[in-house]
XYZ file of C-alpha atoms in Angstrom:
670
model
C 0.000 0.000 0.000
C 2.832 2.417 0.863
C 4.645 1.678 -2.418
C 1.439 2.176 -4.381
C 0.738 5.511 -2.712
C 4.317 6.686 -3.286
C 4.183 5.659 -6.969
C 0.930 7.600 -7.394
C 2.476 10.637 -5.716
C 5.521 10.467 -8.010
C 3.379 10.195 -11.121
C 1.153 13.112 -10.130
C 4.181 15.195 -9.146
C 5.813 14.792 -12.561
C 2.657 14.926 -14.680
C 1.091 18.014 -13.155
C 4.292 20.086 -12.955
C 6.151 19.102 -16.156
C 4.761 21.796 -18.454
C 5.116 24.526 -15.845
C 8.772 23.678 -15.233
C 9.573 23.785 -18.949
C 7.933 27.207 -19.248
C 9.755 28.492 -16.154
C 13.021 27.409 -17.782
C 12.122 29.494 -20.866
C 11.415 32.512 -18.651
C 14.700 31.958 -16.811
C 16.706 31.834 -20.054
C 15.163 35.086 -21.278
C 15.911 36.745 -17.927
C 19.571 35.640 -18.081
C 20.541 36.062 -21.749
C 18.201 38.673 -23.108
C 15.748 41.439 -22.483
C 12.712 40.210 -20.598
C 9.692 40.646 -22.904
C 6.283 41.827 -21.663
C 4.125 39.256 -19.940
C 1.789 38.829 -22.923
C 4.674 38.291 -25.376
C 6.421 35.995 -22.900
C 3.280 33.884 -22.617
C 3.127 33.484 -26.398
C 6.828 32.492 -26.487
C 6.400 29.908 -23.715
C 3.369 28.329 -25.388
C 5.141 28.154 -28.757
C 8.351 26.676 -27.290
C 6.533 24.013 -25.288
C 4.221 22.948 -28.136
C 7.141 22.720 -30.581
C 9.320 20.934 -28.012
C 6.610 18.370 -27.186
C 6.152 17.038 -30.743
C 8.045 13.945 -31.884
C 9.786 15.583 -34.855
C 12.323 18.369 -34.517
C 11.030 20.433 -37.428
C 10.647 24.001 -36.282
C 7.259 25.529 -36.885
C 7.081 29.129 -38.139
C 7.392 31.616 -35.316
C 4.192 33.500 -34.414
C 3.963 36.996 -35.799
C 3.354 38.380 -32.300
C 6.972 37.617 -31.292
C 9.156 40.684 -32.018
C 12.329 40.378 -34.054
C 14.619 41.054 -31.110
C 13.280 37.953 -29.286
C 13.204 35.486 -32.198
C 16.862 34.421 -32.092
C 16.785 33.691 -28.369
C 13.523 31.769 -28.806
C 15.174 29.483 -31.364
C 18.240 29.077 -29.110
C 16.155 28.064 -26.085
C 14.159 25.621 -28.220
C 17.376 23.968 -29.448
C 18.615 23.648 -25.854
C 15.422 21.876 -24.852
C 15.639 19.577 -27.852
C 19.180 18.664 -26.773
C 17.849 17.683 -23.325
C 15.069 15.515 -24.790
C 15.961 11.810 -25.260
C 15.699 10.758 -28.933
C 13.442 7.775 -28.213
C 10.917 9.909 -26.315
C 7.591 10.180 -28.214
C 5.270 13.161 -28.376
C 4.820 14.532 -24.865
C 1.177 14.626 -23.803
C -0.671 14.114 -20.544
C -1.300 10.487 -21.528
C 2.386 9.752 -22.185
C 3.374 11.511 -18.969
C 0.988 9.393 -16.910
C 1.894 6.188 -18.750
C 5.643 6.420 -18.051
C 6.653 9.520 -16.049
C 10.169 8.156 -15.394
C 11.175 8.619 -19.035
C 10.803 12.393 -18.638
C 13.057 12.714 -15.594
C 16.293 13.222 -17.648
C 14.843 16.458 -19.030
C 14.098 17.779 -15.556
C 17.513 16.604 -14.359
C 19.218 18.560 -17.159
C 17.228 21.697 -16.271
C 18.293 21.396 -12.626
C 21.921 21.088 -13.759
C 21.562 24.409 -15.601
C 20.158 26.038 -12.454
C 22.952 24.615 -10.262
C 25.628 25.780 -12.706
C 24.168 29.295 -12.766
C 24.116 29.478 -8.947
C 27.711 28.246 -8.719
C 28.853 30.752 -11.354
C 27.073 33.884 -10.124
C 27.176 33.211 -6.378
C 25.565 35.667 -3.974
C 25.541 38.525 -6.504
C 22.587 37.001 -8.305
C 19.772 39.469 -8.994
C 17.716 36.989 -11.039
C 15.361 34.610 -9.321
C 16.481 31.041 -10.049
C 13.615 28.524 -10.018
C 13.952 25.421 -7.847
C 12.040 22.174 -7.660
C 12.482 18.596 -6.545
C 12.600 15.718 -8.984
C 10.296 13.602 -6.807
C 8.043 14.537 -3.893
C 9.764 14.082 -0.548
C 7.848 11.980 2.013
C 6.898 14.054 5.023
C 7.878 13.129 8.566
C 4.559 14.380 9.891
C 1.641 12.085 10.719
C -0.646 11.403 7.799
C -3.959 9.610 7.327
C -3.273 5.875 6.944
C -5.621 3.254 5.524
C -6.011 0.130 7.665
C -7.143 -3.150 6.111
C -10.364 -4.739 7.398
C -8.405 -7.731 8.745
C -6.970 -5.482 11.467
C -10.414 -4.599 12.777
C -10.661 -7.779 14.830
C -7.408 -6.979 16.594
C -8.264 -3.321 17.174
C -11.770 -4.033 18.481
C -10.928 -7.193 20.424
C -13.242 -9.468 18.415
C -12.031 -13.076 18.298
C -14.736 -14.817 16.283
C -13.324 -17.560 14.090
C -14.785 -17.866 10.566
C -16.815 -20.966 9.802
C -16.613 -23.117 6.693
C -19.295 -21.128 4.921
C -17.343 -17.899 5.386
C -14.049 -19.393 4.179
C -15.706 -20.420 0.912
C -16.696 -16.820 0.165
C -14.674 -14.658 -2.238
C -11.978 -12.502 -0.600
C -13.946 -9.246 -0.865
C -16.985 -10.857 0.765
C -14.820 -12.290 3.547
C -13.734 -8.728 4.326
C -17.366 -7.659 4.391
C -18.110 -10.557 6.748
C -15.461 -9.225 9.140
C -17.411 -5.973 9.345
C -20.575 -8.004 9.931
C -18.990 -9.862 12.847
C -17.628 -6.764 14.577
C -20.323 -4.132 14.107
C -24.051 -4.306 14.913
C -25.629 -3.903 11.491
C -29.005 -5.037 12.856
C -29.479 -1.512 14.238
C -28.961 -0.140 10.711
C -31.749 -2.250 9.257
C -29.794 -5.304 8.012
C -31.088 -8.376 9.876
C -28.735 -10.873 8.194
C -25.450 -11.022 6.335
C -27.301 -11.835 3.110
C -29.189 -8.531 3.276
C -25.889 -6.716 3.782
C -24.379 -8.649 0.886
C -27.273 -7.740 -1.435
C -26.902 -4.059 -0.458
C -23.178 -4.250 -1.226
C -23.825 -5.833 -4.633
C -26.292 -3.072 -5.523
C -23.557 -0.519 -4.882
C -24.780 0.863 -1.555
C -21.842 -0.644 0.334
C -18.256 -1.545 -0.398
C -15.606 -3.594 1.394
C -14.870 -0.867 3.922
C -12.036 1.474 4.856
C -10.638 2.566 8.192
C -8.798 5.893 8.350
C -6.810 7.283 11.248
C -4.676 10.354 11.856
C -3.111 8.979 15.015
C -5.837 10.461 17.213
C -9.193 9.350 15.823
C -10.254 6.216 13.986
C -12.972 6.502 11.330
C -14.687 3.438 9.879
C -16.298 4.150 6.492
C -18.978 1.735 5.311
C -21.170 3.441 2.765
C -20.633 5.672 -0.233
C -23.316 7.797 -1.816
C -23.590 7.421 -5.598
C -22.238 10.433 -7.469
C -24.079 11.664 -10.509
C -22.593 13.797 -13.257
C -21.226 17.102 -12.044
C -23.383 20.059 -13.045
C -21.856 22.317 -15.681
C -19.933 25.385 -14.578
C -21.926 28.559 -15.228
C -20.231 31.458 -17.023
C -21.505 34.996 -17.345
C -22.367 34.752 -21.097
C -24.674 31.834 -20.253
C -26.964 34.262 -18.402
C -27.434 36.625 -21.359
C -31.041 37.863 -21.665
C -32.162 35.625 -18.814
C -34.821 36.426 -16.251
C -33.045 36.534 -12.896
C -35.887 38.001 -10.875
C -35.517 37.150 -7.217
C -31.693 37.234 -7.290
C -29.364 39.779 -5.734
C -26.397 40.620 -7.951
C -22.915 40.615 -6.452
C -19.450 41.061 -7.981
C -16.454 39.334 -6.363
C -12.792 39.908 -7.038
C -10.675 37.107 -5.487
C -7.058 37.894 -4.861
C -3.968 37.405 -2.755
C -3.811 40.671 -0.804
C -7.456 40.248 0.187
C -9.205 36.895 0.055
C -12.166 38.520 -1.650
C -13.624 41.940 -2.359
C -17.334 42.309 -3.132
C -19.311 45.134 -4.700
C -23.053 45.797 -4.896
C -23.156 48.873 -7.109
C -21.778 50.365 -10.314
C -21.623 53.622 -12.216
C -22.448 56.775 -10.283
C -24.335 54.803 -7.657
C -22.666 54.379 -4.248
C -20.784 51.100 -3.954
C -21.517 48.822 -1.007
C -18.049 47.314 -0.631
C -17.210 44.373 1.593
C -13.770 42.925 1.967
C -12.190 40.066 3.893
C -8.463 40.540 4.229
C -5.939 37.749 4.604
C -5.368 38.746 8.231
C -9.066 38.397 9.030
C -9.165 35.031 7.273
C -6.166 33.749 9.261
C -7.691 35.072 12.493
C -10.971 33.272 11.835
C -9.247 29.996 10.943
C -6.731 30.378 13.833
C -3.846 29.789 11.422
C -1.837 32.604 13.001
C -2.395 31.261 16.512
C -1.416 27.697 15.571
C 1.642 28.908 13.642
C 2.826 31.000 16.604
C 2.384 28.009 18.887
C 4.317 25.809 16.433
C 7.191 28.309 16.247
C 7.283 28.485 20.034
C 7.491 24.692 20.280
C 10.248 24.534 17.670
C 12.628 26.709 19.703
C 12.104 24.672 22.874
C 14.567 21.872 23.734
C 13.713 18.513 22.232
C 12.814 15.615 24.550
C 15.581 13.131 25.129
C 15.352 10.175 22.750
C 17.398 7.015 23.480
C 19.868 5.888 20.811
C 19.600 9.248 19.028
C 22.908 11.037 18.557
C 23.012 14.433 16.857
C 24.189 17.929 17.709
C 20.824 19.694 17.488
C 18.880 20.786 20.549
C 15.702 22.181 18.990
C 13.485 21.311 16.051
C 14.237 24.697 14.520
C 17.947 23.785 14.345
C 17.140 20.464 12.659
C 15.007 22.086 9.968
C 17.408 24.996 9.446
C 20.362 22.662 8.870
C 18.569 20.322 6.465
C 20.440 20.416 3.103
C 18.625 21.735 0.067
C 16.695 19.101 -1.888
C 15.835 21.212 -4.952
C 18.912 20.178 -6.886
C 20.105 17.538 -9.332
C 23.325 16.868 -7.414
C 23.130 13.283 -6.046
C 25.619 14.106 -3.272
C 23.327 16.817 -1.884
C 20.339 14.473 -2.044
C 22.289 11.772 -0.151
C 23.215 14.334 2.502
C 19.564 15.275 2.864
C 18.491 11.649 3.277
C 21.295 11.012 5.790
C 20.342 14.110 7.780
C 16.691 13.053 7.922
C 17.582 9.508 9.010
C 19.889 10.746 11.776
C 17.225 13.096 13.163
C 14.257 10.803 12.470
C 13.567 9.789 16.082
C 13.623 13.387 17.312
C 11.455 14.445 14.396
C 8.871 11.759 15.098
C 8.937 12.653 18.800
C 8.232 16.285 17.924
C 5.498 15.628 15.338
C 3.531 13.342 17.641
C -0.173 12.961 18.321
C -0.371 16.470 19.799
C 0.708 17.818 16.433
C -1.971 15.690 14.761
C -4.566 17.242 17.070
C -3.426 20.759 16.178
C -3.573 19.851 12.469
C -7.100 18.554 12.942
C -8.092 21.797 14.671
C -6.459 23.726 11.831
C -8.533 21.816 9.255
C -11.702 22.647 11.172
C -10.607 26.279 11.431
C -10.056 26.506 7.671
C -13.517 25.081 7.034
C -14.966 27.602 9.485
C -13.124 30.469 7.792
C -14.347 29.396 4.349
C -17.941 29.177 5.576
C -17.583 32.579 7.249
C -16.308 34.100 4.017
C -19.230 32.568 2.095
C -21.721 33.887 4.668
C -20.066 37.268 4.450
C -20.696 37.226 0.691
C -24.147 35.713 0.439
C -26.017 36.640 3.620
C -24.303 39.892 4.562
C -23.219 38.640 7.978
C -20.764 40.587 10.059
C -17.075 39.983 9.753
C -15.150 38.368 12.573
C -14.017 40.905 15.147
C -12.910 40.709 18.739
C -16.313 41.917 19.873
C -17.957 38.898 18.212
C -16.145 36.531 20.526
C -18.100 35.208 23.509
C -15.747 33.363 25.803
C -18.642 32.155 27.954
C -19.835 29.938 25.096
C -16.658 27.945 24.674
C -16.570 24.192 25.199
C -13.521 24.435 27.405
C -15.315 26.015 30.382
C -18.561 24.050 30.083
C -18.202 22.488 33.559
C -17.371 25.849 35.048
C -20.480 27.352 33.466
C -22.538 24.468 34.835
C -21.224 25.001 38.366
C -21.811 28.721 38.082
C -25.384 28.078 36.933
C -25.946 25.766 39.914
C -24.592 28.390 42.316
C -26.797 31.058 40.734
C -29.848 28.791 41.020
C -29.093 28.041 44.686
C -28.650 31.746 45.448
C -31.887 32.463 43.611
C -33.797 29.899 45.673
C -32.342 31.275 48.913
C -33.391 34.769 47.881
C -36.949 33.544 47.174
C -37.052 31.808 50.586
C -35.900 34.961 52.390
C -38.457 37.070 50.545
C -41.184 34.534 51.367
C -40.270 34.592 55.073
C -40.234 38.394 55.182
C -43.614 38.571 53.446
C -45.086 35.981 55.839
C -43.835 37.839 58.926
C -45.235 41.113 57.564
C -48.626 39.466 57.050
C -48.576 38.214 60.640
C -47.753 41.708 61.924
C -50.609 43.229 59.931
C -52.991 40.580 61.258
C -52.032 41.377 64.855
C -52.421 45.114 64.180
C -55.903 44.511 62.800
C -56.841 42.517 65.892
C -55.599 45.330 68.160
C -57.708 47.889 66.267
C -60.805 45.683 66.615
C -60.185 45.119 70.322
C -59.783 48.853 71.025
C -62.969 49.592 69.107
C -64.883 46.991 71.105
C -63.654 48.398 74.400
C -64.686 51.926 73.442
C -68.113 50.728 72.392
C -68.596 48.906 75.673
C -67.575 51.949 77.709
C -69.842 54.222 75.723
C -72.827 51.928 76.066
C -72.313 51.398 79.788
C -71.764 55.121 80.588
C -73.225 57.114 77.759
C -73.212 60.482 79.720
C -69.863 60.297 81.444
C -68.585 59.101 84.781
C -70.801 61.352 87.014
C -73.789 62.444 84.988
C -75.815 63.476 88.137
C -73.467 66.350 88.933
C -74.087 68.012 85.601
C -76.999 69.930 84.319
C -79.347 68.539 81.755
C -78.018 70.895 79.089
C -74.431 69.795 79.768
C -75.483 66.196 79.653
C -77.073 66.646 76.213
C -74.011 68.571 74.943
C -71.683 65.809 76.237
C -73.835 63.140 74.589
C -73.700 64.954 71.231
C -69.909 65.322 71.471
C -69.500 61.672 72.432
C -71.626 60.495 69.506
C -69.668 62.705 67.098
C -66.329 61.375 68.416
C -67.627 57.810 68.125
C -68.669 58.424 64.524
C -65.254 59.862 63.606
C -63.306 57.056 65.342
C -65.542 54.409 63.786
C -64.952 55.848 60.310
C -61.165 55.971 60.894
C -61.256 52.428 62.232
C -63.120 51.207 59.176
C -60.659 52.915 56.819
C -57.605 51.536 58.675
C -59.096 48.053 58.764
C -59.874 48.172 55.011
C -56.294 49.316 54.246
C -54.858 46.533 56.374
C -57.108 43.945 54.696
C -56.154 45.103 51.183
C -52.448 44.978 52.053
C -52.862 41.488 53.507
C -54.587 40.343 50.296
C -51.725 41.763 48.198
C -49.186 39.974 50.373
C -51.124 36.718 50.036
C -51.033 37.080 46.253
C -47.298 37.796 46.427
C -46.812 34.626 48.478
C -48.536 32.577 45.785
C -46.280 34.168 43.158
C -43.170 33.335 45.198
C -44.304 29.734 45.580
C -44.788 29.367 41.824
C -41.459 31.089 41.146
C -39.722 28.678 43.527
C -41.182 25.644 41.750
C -40.666 26.814 38.146
C -37.232 26.246 36.491
C -35.141 29.374 35.909
C -35.394 30.983 32.503
C -32.252 31.446 30.433
C -31.265 35.095 30.128
C -31.797 36.481 26.651
C -28.644 38.161 25.389
C -29.373 41.294 23.420
C -27.567 41.047 20.103
C -25.822 44.128 18.861
C -27.193 45.612 15.701
C -25.277 45.081 12.476
C -22.727 47.672 11.609
C -23.607 49.586 8.447
C -21.585 48.622 5.412
C -19.442 51.063 3.493
C -21.699 52.964 1.132
C -25.404 53.670 1.266
C -26.619 50.874 -0.990
C -27.689 47.776 0.915
C -28.113 44.268 -0.373
C -31.566 43.328 -1.558
C -33.636 40.319 -0.685
C -33.320 37.099 -2.643
C -30.742 34.483 -3.511
C -27.310 35.904 -4.383
C -26.175 35.738 -8.012
C -22.385 35.983 -7.708
C -20.105 37.184 -10.489
C -16.895 35.377 -9.506
C -13.626 36.331 -11.209
C -12.049 33.330 -12.945
C -8.493 34.666 -13.308
C -7.389 32.997 -10.058
C -9.164 29.675 -10.649
C -6.649 26.848 -10.723
C -3.759 29.125 -9.718
C -3.664 28.481 -5.979
C -0.084 27.217 -6.134
C 1.288 30.358 -7.803
C 2.757 33.114 -5.671
C 1.952 36.753 -6.437
C 4.020 39.483 -4.807
C 4.739 37.404 -1.708
C 1.108 36.923 -0.636
C -0.300 33.669 0.709
C -1.795 31.110 -1.667
C -4.506 28.480 -1.548
C -7.590 30.505 -0.586
C -9.432 31.307 -3.814
C -10.392 27.796 -4.900
C -11.465 26.879 -1.367
C -14.014 29.697 -1.251
C -15.077 28.980 -4.839
C -15.663 25.274 -4.158
C -17.693 26.137 -1.065
C -19.864 28.530 -3.093
C -20.357 25.855 -5.774
C -21.463 23.402 -3.081
C -24.011 25.967 -1.936
C -25.088 26.328 -5.543
C -25.762 22.564 -5.649
C -28.066 23.067 -2.648
C -29.859 25.954 -4.433
C -28.582 28.538 -1.951
C -26.836 30.772 -4.494
C -25.654 30.903 -8.114
C -22.043 31.385 -9.175
C -21.294 32.865 -12.617
C -17.622 32.776 -13.618
C -16.614 36.089 -15.159
C -13.631 36.967 -17.336
C -11.476 39.497 -15.460
C -10.009 41.153 -18.545
C -9.168 44.810 -17.736
C -11.463 44.810 -14.679
C -8.706 46.193 -12.441
C -7.334 48.494 -15.177
C -10.540 50.359 -16.095
C -12.609 52.777 -14.058
C -15.921 51.287 -12.965
C -17.628 54.702 -13.243
C -16.648 55.972 -16.704
C -14.913 52.914 -18.200
C -11.662 54.751 -19.068
C -8.210 53.318 -18.505
C -6.698 53.881 -15.062
C -3.249 55.308 -14.482
C -0.709 53.818 -12.064
C 0.106 55.721 -8.904
C 3.584 56.608 -7.666
C 5.001 58.649 -4.837
C 7.422 61.518 -5.267
C 10.368 59.164 -4.815
C 8.992 57.111 -7.778
C 8.014 54.093 -5.663
C 4.980 52.333 -7.093
C 1.749 51.839 -5.144
C 0.385 48.626 -6.607
C -2.946 48.694 -4.770
C -4.052 52.110 -6.067
C -5.134 53.388 -9.492
C -6.128 56.885 -10.597
C -8.842 57.883 -13.090
C -7.935 61.107 -14.867
C -11.494 61.527 -16.196
C -13.337 61.161 -12.887
C -10.432 62.463 -10.788
C -10.914 59.480 -8.498
C -8.375 57.313 -6.677
C -9.436 53.660 -6.900
C -8.431 50.601 -4.972
C -7.779 48.142 -7.790
C -9.679 45.310 -6.027
C -12.725 47.519 -5.425
C -12.676 48.690 -9.035
C -12.374 45.090 -10.267
C -15.312 43.878 -8.161
C -17.450 46.820 -9.309
C -16.546 46.108 -12.946
C -17.494 42.442 -12.585
C -20.824 43.535 -11.144
C -21.147 45.804 -14.193
C -20.343 42.916 -16.576
C -22.953 40.676 -14.964
C -25.614 43.396 -14.972
C -25.000 44.374 -18.608
C -24.875 40.741 -19.770
C -28.206 39.947 -18.148
C -29.867 43.152 -19.336
C -28.432 43.634 -22.837
C -27.036 40.213 -23.735
C -23.414 41.396 -24.003
C -20.782 42.722 -21.652
C -19.604 46.337 -21.783
C -17.362 47.257 -24.690
C -14.745 48.776 -22.362
C -14.291 45.379 -20.661
C -14.400 43.199 -23.798
C -11.268 41.381 -24.907
C -10.023 42.746 -28.273
C -9.301 40.507 -31.281
C -6.253 38.239 -31.227
C -4.037 40.394 -33.494
C -5.035 43.663 -31.902
C -2.215 45.913 -30.804
C -1.901 46.124 -27.003
C -2.897 49.464 -25.568
C -0.086 51.531 -24.060
C 0.318 52.032 -20.331
C -0.624 55.508 -19.132
C 1.996 57.636 -17.376
C 2.083 57.344 -13.615
C 0.363 59.933 -11.433
C 2.212 61.357 -8.418
C -0.253 61.873 -5.596
C 1.735 62.451 -2.423
C 5.170 61.987 -0.970
C 6.017 58.913 1.072
């Protein structure tokens, strides 16, 4: 299995990179021995040289008319050098011949590496020309990889010791493997009551013999495989000409290296709603920066002691820094590399252990999360990842702590309800006693008044005084009775309210606590006044970066564009959006408002500002990514409405003269 995987890796490594390495050699020769032509002319030269070099005969085809006279002699010289490297028995080089026997093409790559090594040895450190480098064969990594385990090892890993009977031994080998799965795993719970039902499902294509995959931490057993139908065709912008796209929201996307993507929702004189996800935001969302910092910190720490391992390196950083270069054709250097790796193998395996596999697994999940976040940022208008969006209380790490805190809060809440219930009950008792005292005093006064209605010694007073005293006593009794009634009614109403509060506290004590509702912050307004409309997004995706994830541009990171594109296409399969691939010709070189050519921008010390362009007609400074996304929105809108893209963004005929570059505009001093 290991030899088969290595042979497949070697074949893919040679087949996929052969044409690119030949064309890089042509570019290198022009950079060393002649004037470097413009990129468009250089592309024509590379295509002509490779197509002429790949044919079986060595008859030179007529040079294309686009190649200037000053570059024709060097083109013929480079072609003759490549023909000298090509073995005479080698047939026409195609993808089929490369895959059939990739080893026959290695002498050509070996000769190219010899040219590179000779140039480095001749020039030395004073080399101003970038010398390409590559390895003849892919080097096996010392890090943990996913390994396939045969079904026969399942019994040992799971502890099953069932011996096969005679009926099982008479089965074909692939069915015996399936029977091992049947013995170990409970397929009855999946709806297969017998091995025959599982066998019939396997024959119909719903099951296969089974695969186990592990990364050193987790073990995955794969039983089933969904049938794959034909892939839907890729949609391009001209396919949507004169189509009814009611219910869709148009969006233009410019993928790049400096920013993962830049979107635009407006064109012309309308305000542009621009959204952008930079590479820093992408790495923060995927935690690539955090994992890389942790890896660099671990590499400078002392290595654990490994028995029977003798070398002079104390850290993993020293081991990797002192590894000889492998991108060479010198066999001595390759032997030194292999010897170095074998000497430090135990320390390397001790460093890249299961903990490293766990961090790689977390990194894979982080990349998937970052891709989904970028897609949500495009299609649904969700907020970008910021520090304010983080909620450390919702992490899995402190789940037990949150549970204990919730229990303590619930206990404190119940104690508070008990204390409030006791205070309310004691207050009700006090009001009841106060009401009884008022009633008792009123009864005593009534008894005294009835027993002695005219006072203590009525005989000593005159009849007129006795009548006056009786009137005053009756008036006082009326006033006190009214006050007593009012006080008693107030006490009764307060007691009723307290009784109702007691019932509420009892119900509150018995009911479970409600989760607090966190108030979500409102979305921040996007740049520009035009907001996205309702409906499924119709995305105009720039196709210039498709299939170019491995190419470096101005030192920026690679491998992001196709990931986001594939995720959007998966959403398109689920009818969540529509992706229209758009030709990016002149989208970053023309103004999205007037359509005129943009001028480059320089500072007063003549240093170029690659990210900015200036429109002399509109007197506007453009970010080239924003202008490109707005132009792709313009292309999609015009194609749908008028059936053709704007003339300013249409590729000219093949033999059309290239337009000249405008003079640079000096805006400010650095």
